Amino acid sequence: MEWTGARYADKPAVEVHTWIAAPPARVWALVADIELMPHLSSELQSVEWLDGRSGPAPGARFIGRSKHEAFGEWATTSHIVEYEPSRTLAWAVEDPQHPSAIWRFTVAPQDGGTLLTEWMQMGPGRSGLSFAIDRMPEKEQKIVFVRMREFEANMTVTLEKIKELAESTGGTGDSGEVRL
């Protein structure tokens, strides 16, 4: 990621992608399993579906618990805002109308395999990062840039792990269930 000079209010975004030598259905089974994500992330520690849900659907909600060396531990409620089975899964963190972040996975067939893309947008709603910016407003652009670089690095690792699972014979069964 190159320096953009973005401020939090600019709603900076980052996107990473990878090609996976596996069919889209296998990749989708991994992406749609939100409860798998803590196993793929150093920051996200756990997720829990709310309202009796057990999987993604429009309007479904889940709690995500995260941990970061500089920010400590926190929990957020996310809302599924885009859900097109086998193609797109996106959630807004906290208020879906004014989210602190939006995260999206897109799965697309490509060259006999699958192109997997992960995208995230910071803001416009306040987040834990807002408190750091409040304390050091003169460093806002650097704070945003460093956090976006962290997101990009973590997202790259997540996609690498999904790729590894999808391409391994143990990643998912024929019915799409995830095997770790």
mmCIF file of C-alpha atoms in Angstrom:
data_model
loop_
_atom_site.group_PDB
_atom_site.id
_atom_site.type_symbol
_atom_site.label_atom_id
_atom_site.label_comp_id
_atom_site.label_asym_id
_atom_site.label_seq_id
_atom_site.Cartn_x
_atom_site.Cartn_y
_atom_site.Cartn_z
ATOM 1 C CA MET A 1 0.000 0.000 0.000
ATOM 2 C CA GLU A 2 1.329 3.392 -0.984
ATOM 3 C CA TRP A 3 0.924 6.567 1.039
ATOM 4 C CA THR A 4 -2.394 8.209 0.228
ATOM 5 C CA GLY A 5 -2.561 10.940 2.855
ATOM 6 C CA ALA A 6 -6.125 9.803 3.575
ATOM 7 C CA ARG A 7 -7.970 10.956 6.641
ATOM 8 C CA TYR A 8 -10.542 8.848 8.478
ATOM 9 C CA ALA A 9 -13.430 10.910 7.029
ATOM 10 C CA ASP A 10 -12.208 9.994 3.520
ATOM 11 C CA LYS A 11 -13.414 6.408 4.162
ATOM 12 C CA PRO A 12 -10.142 4.835 2.998
ATOM 13 C CA ALA A 13 -10.408 1.330 1.574
ATOM 14 C CA VAL A 14 -8.056 -1.540 0.862
ATOM 15 C CA GLU A 15 -8.524 -4.581 -1.360
ATOM 16 C CA VAL A 16 -6.533 -7.787 -1.746
ATOM 17 C CA HIS A 17 -7.168 -10.752 -3.995
ATOM 18 C CA THR A 18 -5.804 -14.162 -4.847
ATOM 19 C CA TRP A 19 -6.445 -16.834 -7.420
ATOM 20 C CA ILE A 20 -7.288 -20.243 -5.972
ATOM 21 C CA ALA A 21 -6.993 -23.583 -7.756
ATOM 22 C CA ALA A 22 -10.352 -24.780 -6.442
ATOM 23 C CA PRO A 23 -13.954 -24.435 -7.573
ATOM 24 C CA PRO A 24 -15.939 -21.385 -6.413
ATOM 25 C CA ALA A 25 -18.282 -23.574 -4.330
ATOM 26 C CA ARG A 26 -15.373 -24.805 -2.209
ATOM 27 C CA VAL A 27 -14.020 -21.280 -1.716
ATOM 28 C CA TRP A 28 -17.496 -19.942 -0.918
ATOM 29 C CA ALA A 29 -18.007 -22.595 1.767
ATOM 30 C CA LEU A 30 -14.921 -21.262 3.537
ATOM 31 C CA VAL A 31 -15.761 -17.567 3.089
ATOM 32 C CA ALA A 32 -19.381 -17.974 4.207
ATOM 33 C CA ASP A 33 -18.291 -19.728 7.408
ATOM 34 C CA ILE A 34 -17.848 -16.609 9.543
ATOM 35 C CA GLU A 35 -17.003 -18.789 12.546
ATOM 36 C CA LEU A 36 -13.918 -20.007 10.656
ATOM 37 C CA MET A 37 -12.485 -16.484 10.394
ATOM 38 C CA PRO A 38 -10.919 -16.340 13.899
ATOM 39 C CA HIS A 39 -8.814 -19.364 12.905
ATOM 40 C CA LEU A 40 -7.484 -17.356 9.954
ATOM 41 C CA SER A 41 -6.860 -14.032 11.707
ATOM 42 C CA SER A 42 -4.398 -12.885 14.345
ATOM 43 C CA GLU A 43 -6.728 -10.029 15.382
ATOM 44 C CA LEU A 44 -10.230 -11.532 15.302
ATOM 45 C CA GLN A 45 -10.508 -13.849 18.304
ATOM 46 C CA SER A 46 -14.076 -15.178 18.086
ATOM 47 C CA VAL A 47 -17.466 -14.666 16.467
ATOM 48 C CA GLU A 48 -20.921 -15.537 17.666
ATOM 49 C CA TRP A 49 -24.140 -15.387 15.666
ATOM 50 C CA LEU A 50 -26.990 -13.466 17.306
ATOM 51 C CA ASP A 51 -30.774 -13.793 17.195
ATOM 52 C CA GLY A 52 -30.673 -17.591 16.833
ATOM 53 C CA ARG A 53 -28.855 -17.418 13.477
ATOM 54 C CA SER A 54 -26.266 -19.976 12.470
ATOM 55 C CA GLY A 55 -25.063 -18.519 9.195
ATOM 56 C CA PRO A 56 -25.099 -15.481 6.934
ATOM 57 C CA ALA A 57 -28.319 -14.003 5.561
ATOM 58 C CA PRO A 58 -29.451 -10.435 4.860
ATOM 59 C CA GLY A 59 -29.815 -8.608 8.168
ATOM 60 C CA ALA A 60 -28.189 -11.383 10.254
ATOM 61 C CA ARG A 61 -25.978 -10.133 13.059
ATOM 62 C CA PHE A 62 -22.914 -11.470 14.822
ATOM 63 C CA ILE A 63 -20.585 -10.340 17.582
ATOM 64 C CA GLY A 64 -16.885 -10.274 16.774
ATOM 65 C CA ARG A 65 -14.312 -10.161 19.550
ATOM 66 C CA SER A 66 -10.911 -8.800 18.595
ATOM 67 C CA LYS A 67 -7.535 -8.180 20.146
ATOM 68 C CA HIS A 68 -4.695 -5.877 19.087
ATOM 69 C CA GLU A 69 -1.455 -5.078 20.877
ATOM 70 C CA ALA A 70 -1.998 -1.300 20.636
ATOM 71 C CA PHE A 71 -5.798 -1.194 21.065
ATOM 72 C CA GLY A 72 -6.460 -3.955 23.604
ATOM 73 C CA GLU A 73 -9.562 -6.136 23.388
ATOM 74 C CA TRP A 74 -13.000 -5.145 22.129
ATOM 75 C CA ALA A 75 -16.246 -6.519 20.749
ATOM 76 C CA THR A 76 -18.388 -5.206 17.910
ATOM 77 C CA THR A 77 -21.721 -6.163 16.419
ATOM 78 C CA SER A 78 -21.725 -6.656 12.661
ATOM 79 C CA HIS A 79 -24.711 -6.741 10.314
ATOM 80 C CA ILE A 80 -24.820 -8.663 7.031
ATOM 81 C CA VAL A 81 -25.500 -5.952 4.439
ATOM 82 C CA GLU A 82 -24.796 -7.876 1.221
ATOM 83 C CA TYR A 83 -25.442 -11.546 0.695
ATOM 84 C CA GLU A 84 -25.479 -13.168 -2.697
ATOM 85 C CA PRO A 85 -24.880 -16.892 -2.097
ATOM 86 C CA SER A 86 -21.801 -18.267 -3.828
ATOM 87 C CA ARG A 87 -20.730 -14.737 -4.808
ATOM 88 C CA THR A 88 -20.730 -11.899 -2.220
ATOM 89 C CA LEU A 89 -20.747 -11.585 1.549
ATOM 90 C CA ALA A 90 -20.400 -8.196 3.249
ATOM 91 C CA TRP A 91 -21.003 -6.863 6.721
ATOM 92 C CA ALA A 92 -21.110 -3.441 8.312
ATOM 93 C CA VAL A 93 -19.570 -3.032 11.757
ATOM 94 C CA GLU A 94 -21.867 -1.499 14.371
ATOM 95 C CA ASP A 95 -24.407 0.864 12.759
ATOM 96 C CA PRO A 96 -25.183 -0.395 9.230
ATOM 97 C CA GLN A 97 -26.223 3.142 8.180
ATOM 98 C CA HIS A 98 -23.033 4.724 9.567
ATOM 99 C CA PRO A 99 -20.576 1.822 10.024
ATOM 100 C CA SER A 100 -17.161 1.999 11.615
ATOM 101 C CA ALA A 101 -16.068 -0.369 8.825
ATOM 102 C CA ILE A 102 -17.452 -2.456 5.988
ATOM 103 C CA TRP A 103 -15.897 -5.808 5.058
ATOM 104 C CA ARG A 104 -16.649 -7.714 1.835
ATOM 105 C CA PHE A 105 -15.619 -11.012 0.277
ATOM 106 C CA THR A 106 -16.292 -11.659 -3.401
ATOM 107 C CA VAL A 107 -15.937 -15.059 -5.056
ATOM 108 C CA ALA A 108 -15.787 -15.329 -8.875
ATOM 109 C CA PRO A 109 -14.905 -18.160 -11.260
ATOM 110 C CA GLN A 110 -11.697 -17.450 -13.166
ATOM 111 C CA ASP A 111 -9.442 -19.562 -15.389
ATOM 112 C CA GLY A 112 -10.696 -22.904 -14.082
ATOM 113 C CA GLY A 113 -10.401 -21.800 -10.455
ATOM 114 C CA THR A 114 -11.611 -18.953 -8.297
ATOM 115 C CA LEU A 115 -10.693 -15.314 -7.840
ATOM 116 C CA LEU A 116 -11.205 -14.415 -4.187
ATOM 117 C CA THR A 117 -11.261 -10.736 -3.235
ATOM 118 C CA GLU A 118 -11.412 -9.218 0.232
ATOM 119 C CA TRP A 119 -12.195 -5.502 0.544
ATOM 120 C CA MET A 120 -12.654 -3.255 3.552
ATOM 121 C CA GLN A 121 -13.533 0.360 4.087
ATOM 122 C CA MET A 122 -12.728 2.272 7.236
ATOM 123 C CA GLY A 123 -15.449 4.561 8.577
ATOM 124 C CA PRO A 124 -17.356 6.781 8.332
ATOM 125 C CA GLY A 125 -18.644 5.876 11.827
ATOM 126 C CA ARG A 126 -16.278 6.164 14.762
ATOM 127 C CA SER A 127 -14.118 3.223 15.769
ATOM 128 C CA GLY A 128 -11.354 2.517 18.250
ATOM 129 C CA LEU A 129 -8.982 4.258 15.863
ATOM 130 C CA SER A 130 -10.989 7.456 16.315
ATOM 131 C CA PHE A 131 -9.770 7.711 19.915
ATOM 132 C CA ALA A 132 -6.117 7.625 18.795
ATOM 133 C CA ILE A 133 -6.888 10.303 16.217
ATOM 134 C CA ASP A 134 -8.658 12.414 18.884
ATOM 135 C CA ARG A 135 -5.507 12.276 21.054
ATOM 136 C CA MET A 136 -3.106 13.057 18.195
ATOM 137 C CA PRO A 137 -5.032 14.897 15.457
ATOM 138 C CA GLU A 138 -1.805 16.150 13.883
ATOM 139 C CA LYS A 139 -0.887 12.492 13.189
ATOM 140 C CA GLU A 140 -4.248 11.440 11.731
ATOM 141 C CA GLN A 141 -2.962 10.664 8.231
ATOM 142 C CA LYS A 142 -0.122 8.549 9.590
ATOM 143 C CA ILE A 143 -2.432 6.724 12.037
ATOM 144 C CA VAL A 144 -4.865 5.918 9.216
ATOM 145 C CA PHE A 145 -2.067 4.838 6.874
ATOM 146 C CA VAL A 146 -0.449 2.524 9.429
ATOM 147 C CA ARG A 147 -3.799 0.900 10.263
ATOM 148 C CA MET A 148 -4.671 0.443 6.579
ATOM 149 C CA ARG A 149 -1.292 -1.230 6.018
ATOM 150 C CA GLU A 150 -2.059 -3.559 8.949
ATOM 151 C CA PHE A 151 -5.431 -4.392 7.419
ATOM 152 C CA GLU A 152 -3.814 -5.076 4.052
ATOM 153 C CA ALA A 153 -1.194 -7.385 5.597
ATOM 154 C CA ASN A 154 -3.769 -9.250 7.711
ATOM 155 C CA MET A 155 -6.177 -9.601 4.788
ATOM 156 C CA THR A 156 -3.363 -11.014 2.639
ATOM 157 C CA VAL A 157 -2.657 -13.660 5.298
ATOM 158 C CA THR A 158 -6.370 -14.485 5.575
ATOM 159 C CA LEU A 159 -6.641 -15.035 1.816
ATOM 160 C CA GLU A 160 -3.482 -17.160 1.823
ATOM 161 C CA LYS A 161 -4.993 -19.373 4.528
ATOM 162 C CA ILE A 162 -8.312 -19.657 2.660
ATOM 163 C CA LYS A 163 -6.362 -20.569 -0.484
ATOM 164 C CA GLU A 164 -4.429 -23.237 1.405
ATOM 165 C CA LEU A 165 -7.618 -24.721 2.860
ATOM 166 C CA ALA A 166 -9.498 -24.625 -0.445
ATOM 167 C CA GLU A 167 -6.659 -26.204 -2.398
ATOM 168 C CA SER A 168 -6.042 -28.952 0.153
ATOM 169 C CA THR A 169 -8.074 -32.128 0.076
ATOM 170 C CA GLY A 170 -8.986 -31.496 3.723
ATOM 171 C CA GLY A 171 -10.289 -27.946 3.174
ATOM 172 C CA THR A 172 -13.899 -28.848 2.502
ATOM 173 C CA GLY A 173 -15.809 -31.993 1.801
ATOM 174 C CA ASP A 174 -17.913 -32.604 -1.270
ATOM 175 C CA SER A 175 -20.930 -31.128 0.502
ATOM 176 C CA GLY A 176 -18.963 -27.942 1.270
ATOM 177 C CA GLU A 177 -18.477 -28.486 5.006
ATOM 178 C CA VAL A 178 -15.264 -27.033 6.349
ATOM 179 C CA ARG A 179 -12.564 -29.293 7.726
ATOM 180 C CA LEU A 180 -9.603 -27.877 9.658
#
